[in-house]
Amino acid sequence: MALMGLVFTAAQAFAQQKTVTGKVTSDVGAPIAGAQIVIKGTRLGVLSDASGDYSIRAEVGQVLQFRFIGNAPEERTVGAADVINVQFRRVATSLDAVVVSALGQTNVKRALGTAQQSVTGAEIAGSNRQNFINALQGRVAGVEVTSTSGVPGASTSITIRGVSSISSSNQPLMIIDGLPLDNKTMITAQLAADAPNSPTAFNNRGLDFTNRAADINPEDIESLVVLKGPEASALYGIDAANGAIVITTKRGKPGTGGFEYSNFFRMDTPGGQPEIQRVYSAINASGSPILGSSTYLYYGVPYAPGTKFYDNVSGFFKTALTQKHSLSFSGAAPDNRINYRIAISADKQEGVVPNTNYNRINLTGATQSVVNSWLKADLTMTYAYATNDQAYKGAGGPLLGLMAWPQDDNAADWQTAAGTRRRYSTLSDASENDNPYFSVAKNVINSKTNRILSNIGLTIAPWAWGSLKTNIGVDNYTNSNLILRHPESTYGYSNGGILDINTDLTRNISTQTLLNINSRQIWQGLSISGVVGNAVSDYKSNTDAQQGLGFLDPNFVSVNNTNSRTARTTISQRRLVSVFGSATVDYNKYLYVTVTGRNDWTSTIPEERNSFFYPSINTSFIFSDAFPTVGQYMTGKLRAGYAQVGKDARPYAYMPALEYKLTSYGGYGYSFWGPNRALKPEFAESYEFGTELTFLDDRLGLDVTWYRKETTDQIVNDIRGSYGTGFILFNLNGAKTRNEGTEITVRGTPYLDDKLSWDVVANFDHSFGRVIALPNALPESYNSDTWLYGNVRSGVKPGTSTRSLTGTFYQRNNAGDVLISPTTGLPLRNSVFVDRGYDRQPDLTVGLSNTIRYKKLQVSFLLDIRKGGDILNATDHYLTARGLSMRTLDRNEPRVIKGVIRDGLENTATPTVNNIVVIPAINRDYYVSMSEELFIEKDINWVRLKEVTARYQLPGKWLNARDASFFITGTDLWLETNYTGLDPIVNGNTAALGGAGASGIDYGNFPMPKGLAFGLKVGF
Amino acid sequence: MKRLFAAVLVGSLALTASCKDFLDVNTNPNAPQAASANLYLPPMLHWWVSSPQWDGRFVGRYTQNYILVSSSPTTWDRMGYDPGSDNGAMQWRDVYWTFGQNLVNMMTQAEAEERWDVLGVGYLLKGWGWMALSGHHGEIIVKEAIDQSKFYFNYDTEEYAYTETLRLLDKAIENLKRTDGAVNAAYLGKGDKIYAGDRAKWLKAAYGLKAMTLNRFSNKATYKPADVIANVDLSFTSNADDALLPFPATVNDDRNFFGPTRGNMPSYRQTYFIVDLMDGTQFGGAVDPRMSRMLSASPDGVFRGLDPALGTYGALSTAQRPNNIWGYAATPAAGSPTRYIFDDKSRFPAMTYAQMQFVKAEAAYRMGDKATALAAYKNGIGAHIDFVNARNLDASSNATQIPAAEKSAFLADPNVVPATAAGLTLTHIMSQKYIAQWGWGFNETWMDMRRYHYTDIDPASGRQVFPGFVLPTTTMYGDNAGKPVQRVRPRYNSEYVWNLASLKTIGGDATDYHTKPLWITQP
């Protein structure tokens, strides 16, 4: 929008003027295209072209302002010289830095009364992540990114300011070029496998699907802004109750057309592997194997001396090769009346797990044209094709299979002579863990997506006082999945093979119309500006799913090859209509007050309550400008904001629906969910205070924010109650949660001269979410999908963290001592799920990035640091129960478990202290029935080298390129943690789950691989 | 420009103006929100039959139909329960949820449409629900049930539950008698694969349920055996009236729950108690011809049963270990022949003519009308022999048919059927009823055993009413403090977690709540 106000000057000439030319470059000397060069105090300006060159006519004595998003503006006075070259410093501490604000407008930071933080497209693309969300971890204070696993195409969840919703999504709204971007991770409920009461249900366990925002090519992102609180996103409506991520895509830059090519090649190696014991075999003294329910149990005699061991675990993984090539053509007319950019990009990613991969092709076209003095049109079209092969995880997945496989047997030898699954135990085919090699060769999780995003914008500005902008866009994709549980596999055996296919046709249409009213002076020093708008969205997804059981030919993968087939259709539709407005009053450019109001109408709330209004107010006070004596030493801004934001329910939440029952002779009966005609929107109310300070001529910057958000009448989905209601689950209002936190960003330039500079950015975040109440004073709300190992699950009770874990932990007396069974000498478990204060919320996270530039070489690295937060190491419990964990090596040592005997005296002053000796080698239950509680690792800290990059800007006209650079990037190369498992960043389910989900539940998950990439970027 | 501006403006206004219609997309397109009355019926009838089966995996161990073989006796074999589990409370789920609002909808619609036959079946199911649940759990939620505006529910007494059951069964009878209005066998039959919409058979079933309910009062002063007999006489008149649910067996959910494909029973094995009742041990050497068609031999061909107190195969060699209910040592391959009511497609009973005859025999015996009792007793045995033959024809069976001669010989054996009415004892009646209900009539069998306090002595025979039944005293579940089980604790995930305050008012939180005797079994 800022551009619209400019009057381009190409043809104008006046007597006293001269032509000033020059080159705008980045701090490493790369040309910057699209920088604004404006004559200060006027609306006259030009843009730099693809080579960074510009030409403007100005009078001597006038001041030229050079602005580019994410950079501090530079000013030069026109003097005798005809050439003015400007090199930007890539630090955006200044209050006059240009940023994208809500609704896609550009604004100077000083006017913003709320917390937001930007990341440049170059930083995102430079991280070489296929899924751009993964590039955000550590780069924005208060943003937490959790990758489900290290498998290509793994879903990633992102939360801003923690978890506030108990059962709904806590992920932010994604906005691309002004309109919503679908970031769904497919839920398995859409599969025919997960039809109600189906014995083949996945329940979002054991497999994963990409979150759809990953379809966006990181190379197409110009900039990304994180609007953190509901204050900032009050203007984006109810879907932005958890914040918003506003993406602006690249446009062609003025100047003669050119093309840019970049690539990288990456090698990934496994992120680590667990240590398992090689002392005790799975053979008992009489020579027969000790069998558990799915594997051997390693409680047998010691391996014979000289036993040949196979390295089944590390032999399984491979070094994976990934490459990416991007090519773009872009340019613009010299006056920028028409610009264009077309780009093509191809990703080919392999995983360290055999047969896993993620391949993507992106085609993008974007063009803007200024039709006449008052009309501008903008069109973007993106096509993405992604195909992803993943491996099973968790129970029965290849990682656990690898570890449980006898080490004196070569797992790589997975086929019989007849080409079928080679078995190693006498367990039935349906019980014995799949050989991991067999599993990845024969079981399939494949997902293919074809997506088209289009966005048409028209801007009309016939008046001096404002402009009207309308965008209409379609986000349309077809996501087809094929999930095979091979007839010979553990999963598929008893059904003769299980094949699930489904196709999700998602079609989201959104429009937004904004009427901008330009700033106008209403009194001396007092001016007002505003925007009113309207948005309409229609989100629809239609999934057709089929399941086939009973394969005729075990290796022909088609539903046509099955003898029992079921089908299922899932349609989901939601519509939203909104009107909103915002007005900003500014006093002498140092005091800004913005009020907003929005009314939404949603289709998912009963009509009588489906309209709801919510306001916000925020203010920004530049005290360093108000008090120039202070301003001599520093710049400083104070922010304060208050906002409300509403949120609706999921579709069809309040009316019960019948479902076709698969019991004898079909018929209809209600599904689990009962009616709730009284359903109403939930409301979040938040306060935010902050300050932005810079010292030493912008060499040191500090941004501090404190916030509190309270959600009342929160809708809790799928909460249980007494069956006396006639139903099992309800969607109810009535939960209350409170989130509080502090975010600090420190930016500094410890050293700076012409040749060498060192920039540091540190993002600190401390946040906490607490459940104050649950609907109808019910005791617990939990997500049953997270109940994936033993008796621990993501469950909350009043007073707990929003990210707590509940479980049937040990019984304890009033003094907190573990109660011991008088007969076995082993601890007693609770029969109900209790809270013992386990909390997956970290105490502090820090993202620390350093950028060191020496001449044309730039080295940067990003550290992701976390302190505190608990993680359930279910993998370790699994290995311990099977006698594989190293901790079981002392199994022959007699011990007495600390605790008191449950003999009726446990709560008296003189409880009977346990003195029953247990020898685990004899009483295997010592390990097998250990509470998962002992495997919830408390206060996990880590320091992870997320990224390290060295980039060299090639000098001069290398290969005749106007811009050429070479880089080496390492991703996740180094991890230091007190977590005993492989990788503390895990999700036991997928990013699709609501509430706290299963992040921090580690059960057979593949860790993030270590990647080393190198590549080249050239522009001609 | 003005035209364009107008177009944009009109466009946005048009969208907002029709906002109300635009937003009206919250009718679930995946499933209807209401259905025709008869379409509610199939799932309810499925669970009317199958739900007691689910709970029968647990109750059948209290009554020693079978045990679950493990390395040591399991909780239910020890008359205990599984803490923190919904095991044994499937009927709770089905009465409140599967029936629940569906039954309310069906009955409301049926009444409005004057479909008295559908309404009558509704009353029958509603009445059966309170009767089954009360017998299973004792105090239950009746008055406040099926109310979505409440989140805490008060418990009602058993006495109230039975009063309500009888009221509902009378309403069932009243409606099922009607032939006016929209009564239509084809309409009812669309949802009713038990009687194919035959109102007259449902009427008999309603009388039968009423007879069973009244007979539960045998320990009460108010017990009226004549009423029991009167209702039995209005109920089933032959095996053709048996309430049997067929299974299409096309997908998991529509297969017999005890069938081999669902694989729920591979480790369950018959007890010595049932074997002794049939192999002549308890009845003077009379070997029951049904034994080899109902029970399973060991691989060596001998019929043996296991001891719940042992919980394991004990010292039995592999060849001596009884096969599972399908007649195999392990789950057989798909399509293998099985036996009795345990195939994927075996029709499974809810109530049978034979069962009714034993109810009549007991009532008549207690009334002193031993001649009627003996006739009913003999009918019961004969009918059940025919029942065993019929079930072994439902699906491919590895059991042979009982020839008529074998049947008549058994009915003539004085060890089983006394020559004179005077020779009949409760031991006879209840033992034969136990056999006829073995493997399916879990609710009624357990009620019978609790009415006779498991080990009551029949003064007439001088033996236990259930001869040979031994409580698992030595291995009794810890929290029982030696007392036998009397009730199943209410469903854990419904009541212990979400309605605990109310549950405490009836003492449901006590660790030995499951040993608290029922009101109905006390004088």
PDB file of N, CA, C and O in Angstrom, chain B residues 401-418:
ATOM      1  N   GLN B 401     -25.479 -83.964  15.056  1.00  0.00           N
ATOM      2  CA  GLN B 401     -26.830 -83.770  15.554  1.00  0.00           C
ATOM      3  C   GLN B 401     -27.137 -84.834  16.619  1.00  0.00           C
ATOM      4  O   GLN B 401     -26.584 -85.942  16.583  1.00  0.00           O
ATOM      5  N   ILE B 402     -28.009 -84.482  17.554  1.00  0.00           N
ATOM      6  CA  ILE B 402     -28.431 -85.461  18.566  1.00  0.00           C
ATOM      7  C   ILE B 402     -29.612 -86.231  17.976  1.00  0.00           C
ATOM      8  O   ILE B 402     -30.657 -85.634  17.700  1.00  0.00           O
ATOM      9  N   PRO B 403     -29.449 -87.526  17.792  1.00  0.00           N
ATOM     10  CA  PRO B 403     -30.574 -88.286  17.217  1.00  0.00           C
ATOM     11  C   PRO B 403     -31.753 -88.336  18.195  1.00  0.00           C
ATOM     12  O   PRO B 403     -31.564 -88.213  19.417  1.00  0.00           O
ATOM     13  N   ALA B 404     -32.942 -88.508  17.673  1.00  0.00           N
ATOM     14  CA  ALA B 404     -34.169 -88.521  18.489  1.00  0.00           C
ATOM     15  C   ALA B 404     -34.087 -89.587  19.585  1.00  0.00           C
ATOM     16  O   ALA B 404     -34.523 -89.366  20.717  1.00  0.00           O
ATOM     17  N   ALA B 405     -33.484 -90.706  19.252  1.00  0.00           N
ATOM     18  CA  ALA B 405     -33.417 -91.790  20.238  1.00  0.00           C
ATOM     19  C   ALA B 405     -32.569 -91.395  21.438  1.00  0.00           C
ATOM     20  O   ALA B 405     -32.911 -91.679  22.594  1.00  0.00           O
ATOM     21  N   GLU B 406     -31.488 -90.723  21.145  1.00  0.00           N
ATOM     22  CA  GLU B 406     -30.605 -90.288  22.233  1.00  0.00           C
ATOM     23  C   GLU B 406     -31.327 -89.285  23.126  1.00  0.00           C
ATOM     24  O   GLU B 406     -31.204 -89.304  24.346  1.00  0.00           O
ATOM     25  N   LYS B 407     -32.099 -88.423  22.474  1.00  0.00           N
ATOM     26  CA  LYS B 407     -32.859 -87.423  23.212  1.00  0.00           C
ATOM     27  C   LYS B 407     -33.881 -88.107  24.125  1.00  0.00           C
ATOM     28  O   LYS B 407     -33.950 -87.816  25.330  1.00  0.00           O
ATOM     29  N   SER B 408     -34.649 -89.048  23.557  1.00  0.00           N
ATOM     30  CA  SER B 408     -35.698 -89.657  24.367  1.00  0.00           C
ATOM     31  C   SER B 408     -35.094 -90.516  25.470  1.00  0.00           C
ATOM     32  O   SER B 408     -35.623 -90.577  26.585  1.00  0.00           O
ATOM     33  N   ALA B 409     -33.958 -91.126  25.168  1.00  0.00           N
ATOM     34  CA  ALA B 409     -33.310 -91.939  26.207  1.00  0.00           C
ATOM     35  C   ALA B 409     -32.882 -91.062  27.378  1.00  0.00           C
ATOM     36  O   ALA B 409     -33.068 -91.410  28.544  1.00  0.00           O
ATOM     37  N   PHE B 410     -32.335 -89.895  27.030  1.00  0.00           N
ATOM     38  CA  PHE B 410     -31.880 -88.994  28.096  1.00  0.00           C
ATOM     39  C   PHE B 410     -33.064 -88.492  28.917  1.00  0.00           C
ATOM     40  O   PHE B 410     -33.016 -88.432  30.152  1.00  0.00           O
ATOM     41  N   LEU B 411     -34.174 -88.158  28.224  1.00  0.00           N
ATOM     42  CA  LEU B 411     -35.355 -87.651  28.930  1.00  0.00           C
ATOM     43  C   LEU B 411     -36.001 -88.740  29.785  1.00  0.00           C
ATOM     44  O   LEU B 411     -36.770 -88.442  30.692  1.00  0.00           O
ATOM     45  N   ALA B 412     -35.669 -89.982  29.459  1.00  0.00           N
ATOM     46  CA  ALA B 412     -36.248 -91.078  30.238  1.00  0.00           C
ATOM     47  C   ALA B 412     -35.333 -91.508  31.368  1.00  0.00           C
ATOM     48  O   ALA B 412     -35.685 -92.367  32.170  1.00  0.00           O
ATOM     49  N   ASP B 413     -34.127 -90.905  31.424  1.00  0.00           N
ATOM     50  CA  ASP B 413     -33.184 -91.313  32.465  1.00  0.00           C
ATOM     51  C   ASP B 413     -33.605 -90.730  33.811  1.00  0.00           C
ATOM     52  O   ASP B 413     -33.650 -89.510  33.981  1.00  0.00           O
ATOM     53  N   PRO B 414     -33.957 -91.598  34.784  1.00  0.00           N
ATOM     54  CA  PRO B 414     -34.465 -91.081  36.070  1.00  0.00           C
ATOM     55  C   PRO B 414     -33.442 -90.266  36.850  1.00  0.00           C
ATOM     56  O   PRO B 414     -33.806 -89.506  37.746  1.00  0.00           O
ATOM     57  N   ASN B 415     -32.159 -90.399  36.492  1.00  0.00           N
ATOM     58  CA  ASN B 415     -31.164 -89.564  37.158  1.00  0.00           C
ATOM     59  C   ASN B 415     -31.318 -88.101  36.779  1.00  0.00           C
ATOM     60  O   ASN B 415     -30.880 -87.207  37.500  1.00  0.00           O
ATOM     61  N   VAL B 416     -31.923 -87.868  35.626  1.00  0.00           N
ATOM     62  CA  VAL B 416     -32.081 -86.502  35.138  1.00  0.00           C
ATOM     63  C   VAL B 416     -33.535 -86.074  35.289  1.00  0.00           C
ATOM     64  O   VAL B 416     -33.840 -85.004  35.810  1.00  0.00           O
ATOM     65  N   VAL B 417     -34.434 -86.918  34.799  1.00  0.00           N
ATOM     66  CA  VAL B 417     -35.864 -86.595  34.888  1.00  0.00           C
ATOM     67  C   VAL B 417     -36.503 -87.608  35.839  1.00  0.00           C
ATOM     68  O   VAL B 417     -36.668 -88.769  35.495  1.00  0.00           O
ATOM     69  N   PRO B 418     -36.839 -87.147  37.050  1.00  0.00           N
ATOM     70  CA  PRO B 418     -37.407 -88.084  38.029  1.00  0.00           C
ATOM     71  C   PRO B 418     -38.673 -88.733  37.476  1.00  0.00           C
ATOM     72  O   PRO B 418     -39.424 -88.086  36.721  1.00  0.00           O
TER      73      PRO B 418
END
